PDB file of C-alpha atoms in Angstrom:
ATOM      1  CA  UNK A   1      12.707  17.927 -16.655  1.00 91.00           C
ATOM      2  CA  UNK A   2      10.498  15.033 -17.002  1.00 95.00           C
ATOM      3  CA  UNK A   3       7.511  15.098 -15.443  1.00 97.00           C
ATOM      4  CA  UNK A   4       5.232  12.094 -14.381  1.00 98.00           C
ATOM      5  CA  UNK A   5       1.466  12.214 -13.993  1.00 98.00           C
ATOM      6  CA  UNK A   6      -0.635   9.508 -12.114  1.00 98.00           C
ATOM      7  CA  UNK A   7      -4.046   8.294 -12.967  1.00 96.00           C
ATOM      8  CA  UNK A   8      -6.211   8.552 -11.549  1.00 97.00           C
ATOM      9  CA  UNK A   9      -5.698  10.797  -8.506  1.00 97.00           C
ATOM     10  CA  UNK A  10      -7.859   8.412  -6.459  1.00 98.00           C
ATOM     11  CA  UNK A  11      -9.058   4.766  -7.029  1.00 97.00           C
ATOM     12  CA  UNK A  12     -11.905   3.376  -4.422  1.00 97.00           C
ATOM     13  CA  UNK A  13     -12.102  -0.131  -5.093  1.00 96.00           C
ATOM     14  CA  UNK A  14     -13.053  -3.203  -2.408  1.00 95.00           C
ATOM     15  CA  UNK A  15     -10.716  -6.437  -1.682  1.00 94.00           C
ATOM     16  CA  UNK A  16     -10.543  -8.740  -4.219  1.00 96.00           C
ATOM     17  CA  UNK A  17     -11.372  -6.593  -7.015  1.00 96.00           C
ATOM     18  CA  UNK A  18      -8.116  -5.921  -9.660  1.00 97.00           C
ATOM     19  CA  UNK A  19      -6.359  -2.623  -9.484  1.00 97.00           C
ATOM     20  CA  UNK A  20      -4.839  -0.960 -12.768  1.00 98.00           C
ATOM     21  CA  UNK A  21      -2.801   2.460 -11.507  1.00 98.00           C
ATOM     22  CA  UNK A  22      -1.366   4.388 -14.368  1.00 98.00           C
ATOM     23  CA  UNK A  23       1.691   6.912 -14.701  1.00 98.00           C
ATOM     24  CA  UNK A  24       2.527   8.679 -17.929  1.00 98.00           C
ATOM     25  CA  UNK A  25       5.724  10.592 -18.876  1.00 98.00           C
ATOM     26  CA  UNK A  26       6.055  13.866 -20.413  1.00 98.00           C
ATOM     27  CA  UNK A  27       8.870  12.571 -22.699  1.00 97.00           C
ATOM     28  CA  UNK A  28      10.464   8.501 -23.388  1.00 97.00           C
ATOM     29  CA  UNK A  29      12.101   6.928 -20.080  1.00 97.00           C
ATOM     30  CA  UNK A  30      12.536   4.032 -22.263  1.00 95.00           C
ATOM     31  CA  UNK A  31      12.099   1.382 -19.039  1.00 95.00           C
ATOM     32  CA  UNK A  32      12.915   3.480 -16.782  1.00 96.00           C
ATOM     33  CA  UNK A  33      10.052   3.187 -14.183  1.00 97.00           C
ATOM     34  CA  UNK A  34       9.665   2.085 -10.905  1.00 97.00           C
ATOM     35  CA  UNK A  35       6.531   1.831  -8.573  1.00 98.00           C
ATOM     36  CA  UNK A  36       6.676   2.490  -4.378  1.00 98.00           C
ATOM     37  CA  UNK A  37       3.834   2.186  -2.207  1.00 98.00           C
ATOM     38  CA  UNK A  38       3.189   4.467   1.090  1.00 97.00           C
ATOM     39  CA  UNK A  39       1.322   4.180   3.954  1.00 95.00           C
ATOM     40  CA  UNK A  40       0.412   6.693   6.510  1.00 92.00           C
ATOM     41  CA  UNK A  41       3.663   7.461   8.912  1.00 91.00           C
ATOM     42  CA  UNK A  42       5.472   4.947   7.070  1.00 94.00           C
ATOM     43  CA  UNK A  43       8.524   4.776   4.475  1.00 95.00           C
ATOM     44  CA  UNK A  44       7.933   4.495   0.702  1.00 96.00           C
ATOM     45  CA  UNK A  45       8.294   1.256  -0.036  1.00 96.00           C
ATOM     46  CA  UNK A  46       9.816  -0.521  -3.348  1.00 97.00           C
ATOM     47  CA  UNK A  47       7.562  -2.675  -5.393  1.00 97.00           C
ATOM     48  CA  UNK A  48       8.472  -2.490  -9.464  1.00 97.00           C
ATOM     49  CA  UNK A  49      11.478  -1.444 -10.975  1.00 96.00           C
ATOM     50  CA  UNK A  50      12.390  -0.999 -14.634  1.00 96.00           C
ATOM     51  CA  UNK A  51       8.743  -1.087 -15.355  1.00 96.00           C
ATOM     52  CA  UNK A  52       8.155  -4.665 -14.816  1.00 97.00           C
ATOM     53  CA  UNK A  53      10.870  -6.252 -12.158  1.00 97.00           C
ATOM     54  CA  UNK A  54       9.756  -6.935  -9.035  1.00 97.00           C
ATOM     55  CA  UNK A  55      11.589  -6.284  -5.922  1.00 95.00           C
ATOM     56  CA  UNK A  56      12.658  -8.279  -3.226  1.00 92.00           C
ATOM     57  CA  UNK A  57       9.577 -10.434  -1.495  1.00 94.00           C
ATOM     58  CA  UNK A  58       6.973  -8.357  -3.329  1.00 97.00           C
ATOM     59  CA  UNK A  59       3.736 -10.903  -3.936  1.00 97.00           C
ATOM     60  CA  UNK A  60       3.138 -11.912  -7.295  1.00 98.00           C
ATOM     61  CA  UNK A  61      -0.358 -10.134  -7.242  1.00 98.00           C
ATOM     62  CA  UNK A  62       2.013  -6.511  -8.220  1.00 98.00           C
ATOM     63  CA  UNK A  63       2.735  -6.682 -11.828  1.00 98.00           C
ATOM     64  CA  UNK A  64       4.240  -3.724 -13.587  1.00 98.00           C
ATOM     65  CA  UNK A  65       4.212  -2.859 -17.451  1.00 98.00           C
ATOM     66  CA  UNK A  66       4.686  -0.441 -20.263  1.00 97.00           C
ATOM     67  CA  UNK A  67       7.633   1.666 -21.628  1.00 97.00           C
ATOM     68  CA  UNK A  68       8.232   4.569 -23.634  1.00 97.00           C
ATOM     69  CA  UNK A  69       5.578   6.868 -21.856  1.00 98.00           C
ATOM     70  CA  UNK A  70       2.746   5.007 -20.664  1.00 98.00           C
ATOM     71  CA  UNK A  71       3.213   2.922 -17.526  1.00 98.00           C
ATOM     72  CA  UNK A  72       0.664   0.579 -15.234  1.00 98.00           C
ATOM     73  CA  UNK A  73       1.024  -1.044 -12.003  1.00 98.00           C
ATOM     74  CA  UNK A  74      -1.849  -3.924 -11.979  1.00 98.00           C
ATOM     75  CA  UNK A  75      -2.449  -5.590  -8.321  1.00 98.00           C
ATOM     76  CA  UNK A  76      -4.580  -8.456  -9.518  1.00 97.00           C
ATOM     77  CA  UNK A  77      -6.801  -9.183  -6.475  1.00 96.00           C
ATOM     78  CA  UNK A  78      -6.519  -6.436  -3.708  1.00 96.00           C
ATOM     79  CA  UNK A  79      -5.775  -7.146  -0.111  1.00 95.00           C
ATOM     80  CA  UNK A  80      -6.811  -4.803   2.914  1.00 93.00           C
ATOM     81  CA  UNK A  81      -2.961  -4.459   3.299  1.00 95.00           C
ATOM     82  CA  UNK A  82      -2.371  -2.921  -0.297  1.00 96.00           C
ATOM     83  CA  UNK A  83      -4.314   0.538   0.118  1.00 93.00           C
ATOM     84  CA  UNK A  84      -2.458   3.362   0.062  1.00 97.00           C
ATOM     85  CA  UNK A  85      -0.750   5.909  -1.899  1.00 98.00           C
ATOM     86  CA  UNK A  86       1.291   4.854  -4.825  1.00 98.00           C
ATOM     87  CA  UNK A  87       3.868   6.590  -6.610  1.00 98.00           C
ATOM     88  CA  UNK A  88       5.857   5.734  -9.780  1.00 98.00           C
ATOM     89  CA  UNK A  89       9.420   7.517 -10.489  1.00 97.00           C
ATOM     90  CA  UNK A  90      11.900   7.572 -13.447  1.00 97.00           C
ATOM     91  CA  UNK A  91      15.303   7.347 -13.628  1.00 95.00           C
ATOM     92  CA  UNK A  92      15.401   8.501 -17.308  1.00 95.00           C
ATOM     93  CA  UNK A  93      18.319  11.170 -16.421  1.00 92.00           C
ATOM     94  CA  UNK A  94      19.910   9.463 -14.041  1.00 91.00           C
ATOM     95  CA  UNK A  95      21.527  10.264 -11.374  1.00 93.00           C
ATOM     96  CA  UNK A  96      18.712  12.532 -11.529  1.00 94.00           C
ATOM     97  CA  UNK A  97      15.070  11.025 -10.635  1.00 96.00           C
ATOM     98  CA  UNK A  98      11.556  12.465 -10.676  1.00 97.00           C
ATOM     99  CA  UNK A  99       8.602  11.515  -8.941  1.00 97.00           C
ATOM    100  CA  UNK A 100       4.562  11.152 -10.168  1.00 98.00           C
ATOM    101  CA  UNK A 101       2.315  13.273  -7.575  1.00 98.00           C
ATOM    102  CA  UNK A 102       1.052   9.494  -6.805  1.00 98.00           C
ATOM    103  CA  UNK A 103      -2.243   7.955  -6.781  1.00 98.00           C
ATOM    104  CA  UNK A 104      -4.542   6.761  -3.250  1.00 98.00           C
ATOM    105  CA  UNK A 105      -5.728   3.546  -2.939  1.00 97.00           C
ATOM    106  CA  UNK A 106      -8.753   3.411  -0.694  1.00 96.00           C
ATOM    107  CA  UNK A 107     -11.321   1.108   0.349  1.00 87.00           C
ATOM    108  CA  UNK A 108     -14.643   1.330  -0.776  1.00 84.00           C
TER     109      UNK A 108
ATOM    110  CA  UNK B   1      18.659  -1.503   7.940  1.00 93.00           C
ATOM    111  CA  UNK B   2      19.164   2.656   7.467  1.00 96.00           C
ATOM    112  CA  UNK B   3      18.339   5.037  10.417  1.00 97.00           C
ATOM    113  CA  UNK B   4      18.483   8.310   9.663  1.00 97.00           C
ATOM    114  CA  UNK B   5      19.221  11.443  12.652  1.00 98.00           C
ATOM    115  CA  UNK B   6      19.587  14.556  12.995  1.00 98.00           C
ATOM    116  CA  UNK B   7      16.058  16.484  12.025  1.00 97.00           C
ATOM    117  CA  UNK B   8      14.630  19.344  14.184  1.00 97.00           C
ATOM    118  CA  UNK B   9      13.023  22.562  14.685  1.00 98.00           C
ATOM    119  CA  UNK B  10      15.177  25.262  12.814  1.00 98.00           C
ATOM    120  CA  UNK B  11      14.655  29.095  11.913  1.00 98.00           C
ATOM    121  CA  UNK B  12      14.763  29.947   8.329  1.00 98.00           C
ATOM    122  CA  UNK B  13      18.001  30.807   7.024  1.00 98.00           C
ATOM    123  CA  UNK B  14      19.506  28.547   9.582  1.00 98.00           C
ATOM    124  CA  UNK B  15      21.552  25.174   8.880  1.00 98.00           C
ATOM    125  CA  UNK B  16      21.254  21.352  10.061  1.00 98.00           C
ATOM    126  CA  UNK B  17      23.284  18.015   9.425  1.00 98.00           C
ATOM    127  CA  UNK B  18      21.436  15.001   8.756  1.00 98.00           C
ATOM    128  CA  UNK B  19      22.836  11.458   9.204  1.00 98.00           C
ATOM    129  CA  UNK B  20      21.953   8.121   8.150  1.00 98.00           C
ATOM    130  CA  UNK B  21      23.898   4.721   9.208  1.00 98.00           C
ATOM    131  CA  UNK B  22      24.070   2.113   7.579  1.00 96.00           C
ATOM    132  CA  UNK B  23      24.072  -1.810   8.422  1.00 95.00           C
ATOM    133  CA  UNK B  24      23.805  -5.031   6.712  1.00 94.00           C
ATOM    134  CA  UNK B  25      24.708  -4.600   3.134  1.00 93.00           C
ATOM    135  CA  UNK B  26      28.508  -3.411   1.589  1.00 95.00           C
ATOM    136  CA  UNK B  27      27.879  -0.031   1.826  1.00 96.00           C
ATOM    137  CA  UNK B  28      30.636   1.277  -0.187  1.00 94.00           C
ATOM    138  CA  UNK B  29      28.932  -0.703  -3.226  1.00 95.00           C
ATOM    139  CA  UNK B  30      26.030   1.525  -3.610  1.00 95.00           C
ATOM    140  CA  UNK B  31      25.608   5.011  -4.826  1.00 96.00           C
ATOM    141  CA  UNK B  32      23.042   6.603  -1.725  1.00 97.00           C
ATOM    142  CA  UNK B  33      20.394   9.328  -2.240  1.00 97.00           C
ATOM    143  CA  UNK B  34      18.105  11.506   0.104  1.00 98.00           C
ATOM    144  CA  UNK B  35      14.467  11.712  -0.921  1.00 98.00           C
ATOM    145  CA  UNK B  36      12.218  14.161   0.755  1.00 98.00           C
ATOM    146  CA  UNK B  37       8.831  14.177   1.618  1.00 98.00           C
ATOM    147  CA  UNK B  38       7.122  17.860   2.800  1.00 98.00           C
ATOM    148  CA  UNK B  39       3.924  17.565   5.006  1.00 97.00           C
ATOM    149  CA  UNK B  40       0.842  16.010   3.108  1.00 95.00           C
ATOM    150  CA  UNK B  41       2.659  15.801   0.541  1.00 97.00           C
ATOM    151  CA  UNK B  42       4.617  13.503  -2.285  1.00 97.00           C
ATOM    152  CA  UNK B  43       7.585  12.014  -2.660  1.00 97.00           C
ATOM    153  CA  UNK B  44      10.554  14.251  -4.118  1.00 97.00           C
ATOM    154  CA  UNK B  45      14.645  13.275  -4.622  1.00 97.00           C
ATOM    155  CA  UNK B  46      16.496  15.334  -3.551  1.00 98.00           C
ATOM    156  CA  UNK B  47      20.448  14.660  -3.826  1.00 98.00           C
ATOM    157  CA  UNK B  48      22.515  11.332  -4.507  1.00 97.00           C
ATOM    158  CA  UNK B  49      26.316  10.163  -4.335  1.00 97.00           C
ATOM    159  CA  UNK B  50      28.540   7.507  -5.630  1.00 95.00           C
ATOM    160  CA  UNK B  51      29.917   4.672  -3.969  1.00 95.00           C
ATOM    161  CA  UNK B  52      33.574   6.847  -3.715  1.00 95.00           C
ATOM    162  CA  UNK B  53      31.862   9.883  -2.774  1.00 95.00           C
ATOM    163  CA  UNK B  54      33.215  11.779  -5.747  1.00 95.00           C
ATOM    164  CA  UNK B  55      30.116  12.540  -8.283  1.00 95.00           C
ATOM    165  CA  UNK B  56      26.791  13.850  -6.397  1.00 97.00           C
ATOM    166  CA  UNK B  57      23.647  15.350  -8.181  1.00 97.00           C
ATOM    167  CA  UNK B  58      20.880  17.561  -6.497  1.00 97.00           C
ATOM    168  CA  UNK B  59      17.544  18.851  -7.263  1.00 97.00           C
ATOM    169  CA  UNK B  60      18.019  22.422  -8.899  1.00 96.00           C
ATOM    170  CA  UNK B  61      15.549  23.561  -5.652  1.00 97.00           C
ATOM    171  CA  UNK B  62      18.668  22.833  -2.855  1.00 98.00           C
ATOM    172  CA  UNK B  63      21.661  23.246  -5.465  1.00 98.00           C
ATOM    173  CA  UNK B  64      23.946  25.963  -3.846  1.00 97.00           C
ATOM    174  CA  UNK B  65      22.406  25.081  -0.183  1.00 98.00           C
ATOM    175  CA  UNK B  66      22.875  21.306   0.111  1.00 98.00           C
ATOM    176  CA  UNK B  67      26.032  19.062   0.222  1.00 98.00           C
ATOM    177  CA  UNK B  68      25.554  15.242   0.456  1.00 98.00           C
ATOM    178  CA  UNK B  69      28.789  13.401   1.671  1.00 98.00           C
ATOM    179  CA  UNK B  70      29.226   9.822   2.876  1.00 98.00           C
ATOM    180  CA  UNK B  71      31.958   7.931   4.940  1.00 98.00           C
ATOM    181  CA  UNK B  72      32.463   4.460   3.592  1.00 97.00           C
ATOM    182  CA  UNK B  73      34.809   3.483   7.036  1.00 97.00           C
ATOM    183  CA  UNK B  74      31.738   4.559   9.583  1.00 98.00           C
ATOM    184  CA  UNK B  75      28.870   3.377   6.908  1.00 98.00           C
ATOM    185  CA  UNK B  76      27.167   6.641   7.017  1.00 98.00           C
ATOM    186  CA  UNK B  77      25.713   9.273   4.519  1.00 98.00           C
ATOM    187  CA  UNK B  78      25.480  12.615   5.574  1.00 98.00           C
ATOM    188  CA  UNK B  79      22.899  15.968   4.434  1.00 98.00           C
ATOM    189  CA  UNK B  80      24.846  19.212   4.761  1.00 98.00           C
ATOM    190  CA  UNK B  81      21.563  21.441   4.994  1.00 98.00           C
ATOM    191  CA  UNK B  82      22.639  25.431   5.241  1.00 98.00           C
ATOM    192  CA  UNK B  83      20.238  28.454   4.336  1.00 98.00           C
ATOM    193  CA  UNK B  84      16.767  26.842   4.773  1.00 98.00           C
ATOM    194  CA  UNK B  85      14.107  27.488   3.720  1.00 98.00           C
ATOM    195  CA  UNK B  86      10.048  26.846   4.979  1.00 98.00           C
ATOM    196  CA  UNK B  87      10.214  24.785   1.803  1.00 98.00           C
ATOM    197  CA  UNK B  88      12.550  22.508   2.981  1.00 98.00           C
ATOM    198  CA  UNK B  89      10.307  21.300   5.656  1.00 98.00           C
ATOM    199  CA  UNK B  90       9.522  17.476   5.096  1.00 98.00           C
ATOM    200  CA  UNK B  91      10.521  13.953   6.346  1.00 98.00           C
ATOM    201  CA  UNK B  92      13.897  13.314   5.472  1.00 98.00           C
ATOM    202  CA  UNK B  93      14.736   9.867   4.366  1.00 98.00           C
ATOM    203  CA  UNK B  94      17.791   7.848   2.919  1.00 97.00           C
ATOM    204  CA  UNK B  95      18.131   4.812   0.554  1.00 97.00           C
ATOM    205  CA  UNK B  96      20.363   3.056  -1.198  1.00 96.00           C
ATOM    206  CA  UNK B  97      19.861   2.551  -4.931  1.00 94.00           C
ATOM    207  CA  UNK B  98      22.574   1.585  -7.741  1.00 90.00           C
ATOM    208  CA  UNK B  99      25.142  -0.886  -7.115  1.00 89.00           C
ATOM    209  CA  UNK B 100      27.900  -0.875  -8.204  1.00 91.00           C
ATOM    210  CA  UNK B 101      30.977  -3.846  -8.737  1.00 86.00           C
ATOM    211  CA  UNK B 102      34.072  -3.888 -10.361  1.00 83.00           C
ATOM    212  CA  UNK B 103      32.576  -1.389 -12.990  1.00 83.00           C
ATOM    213  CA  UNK B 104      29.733  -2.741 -13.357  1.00 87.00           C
ATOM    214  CA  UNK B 105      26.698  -0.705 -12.782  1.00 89.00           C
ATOM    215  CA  UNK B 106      23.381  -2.785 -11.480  1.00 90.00           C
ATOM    216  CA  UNK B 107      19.833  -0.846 -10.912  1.00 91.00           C
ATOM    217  CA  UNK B 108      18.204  -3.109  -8.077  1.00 89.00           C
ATOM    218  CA  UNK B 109      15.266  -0.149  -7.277  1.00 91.00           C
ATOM    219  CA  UNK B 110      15.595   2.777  -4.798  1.00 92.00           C
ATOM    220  CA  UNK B 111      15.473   0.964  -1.484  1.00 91.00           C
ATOM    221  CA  UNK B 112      14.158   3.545   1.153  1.00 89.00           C
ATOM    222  CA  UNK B 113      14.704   1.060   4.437  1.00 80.00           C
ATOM    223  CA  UNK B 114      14.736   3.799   7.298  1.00 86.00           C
ATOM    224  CA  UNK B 115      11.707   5.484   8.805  1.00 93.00           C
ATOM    225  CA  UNK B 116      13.078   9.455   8.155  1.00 97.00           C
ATOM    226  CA  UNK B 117      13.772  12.540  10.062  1.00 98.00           C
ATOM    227  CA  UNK B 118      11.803  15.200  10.467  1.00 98.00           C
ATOM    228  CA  UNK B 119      13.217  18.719   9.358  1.00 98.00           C
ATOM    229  CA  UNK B 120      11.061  21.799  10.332  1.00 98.00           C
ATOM    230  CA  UNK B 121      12.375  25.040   8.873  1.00 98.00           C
ATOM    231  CA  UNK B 122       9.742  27.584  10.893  1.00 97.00           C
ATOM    232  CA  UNK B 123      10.924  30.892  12.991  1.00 95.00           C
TER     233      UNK B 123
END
């Protein structure tokens, strides 16, 4: 099994300030990465797939990046809407998919 | 739009069908998963079928207890949940995810578009 790990566990950072989360795999999932963000009592919500793709009406300010084993998600000037927790996923083995333990996003 | 049904209280050992309908997109074009998410905690898949309903995969934790099952004519994906366990307890929720046309296989992202059902596995 392929297991993700997110860095850093939590990440206090203020609006407007640049956020770099990070997700590395145990073994290759070449591109196979994608990025959801949660909030509280809400649905996981798609933001990157295949490492750098954005999904539908995501802003610009998510960017995603890496392959092989070391991933990032970059949100390049923080809104009060973007914290939360954030979880990558691979689909490496698909049909099969795995989940990081995800990272929180709070305000400092 | 997916709304998911079906989640309640149940005693351990016990069994449960969860639904999820589906509207606004060709249903019987997309492969459809379950993904799970236990109290306080993250996010975990937990079974997926193809567009036909013919191949399915599960997490090794619900293999032998879980059947996933869809019905392209009423739009819905179903959760066959027997011998439960406290473990299972979680938010429930369903999303589409690959897409597939005339052979052609597209990844598009794991679209989770309903707001869950809660599953409580407790005597």
């Amino acid at each position: 099994e392929i297991v993700l790990t997110q860095s850093p566990a939590t990440l206090s950072l203020s609006p407007g300030e640049r956020a770099t989360l990070s997700c590395r795999a145990s073994q290759s999932v070449s591109g196979y990465l994608a990025w959801y963000q949660q909030k509280p009592g809400q649905a996981p919500r798609l933001l990157i797939y295949d490492a750098s793709n954005r999904a539908t009406d995501i802003p610009a300010r998510f960017s995603g990046s890496g392959s092989g084993t070391d991933f990032s998600l970059t949100i390049s000037s923080l809104e009060p809407e973007d914290f939360g927790v954030y979880y990558c996923q691979q689909r490496r083995n698909w049909p099969s998919y795995t989940f990081g333990q995800g990272t929180k996003l709070e305000i400092k | 739009q997916l709304v998911e049904s079906g989640g309640d209280l149940v005693q351990p050992g016990g069994s449960l069908r969860l639904s999820c309908a589906a509207s606004g997109f060709t249903f019987n074009n997309y492969w459809m998963t379950w993904v799970r998410q236990a109290p306080g905690k993250g996010l975990e898949w937990v079974a997926n079928i193809d567009q036909d309903g013919n191949e399915k995969d599960y997490v090794d934790s619900v293999k032998g207890r879980f059947s996933i099952s869809r019905d392209n004519v009423k739009k819905s994906l179903y959760l066959q949940m027997n011998s439960l366990r406290a473990e299972d307890t979680a938010v429930y929720y369903c999303a589409r995810e690959m897409a597939v046309a005339g052979g052609s296989y597209n990844y598009y992202g794991m679209d989770v578009r309903g707001q869950g059902t809660t599953v409580t596995v407790s005597s």
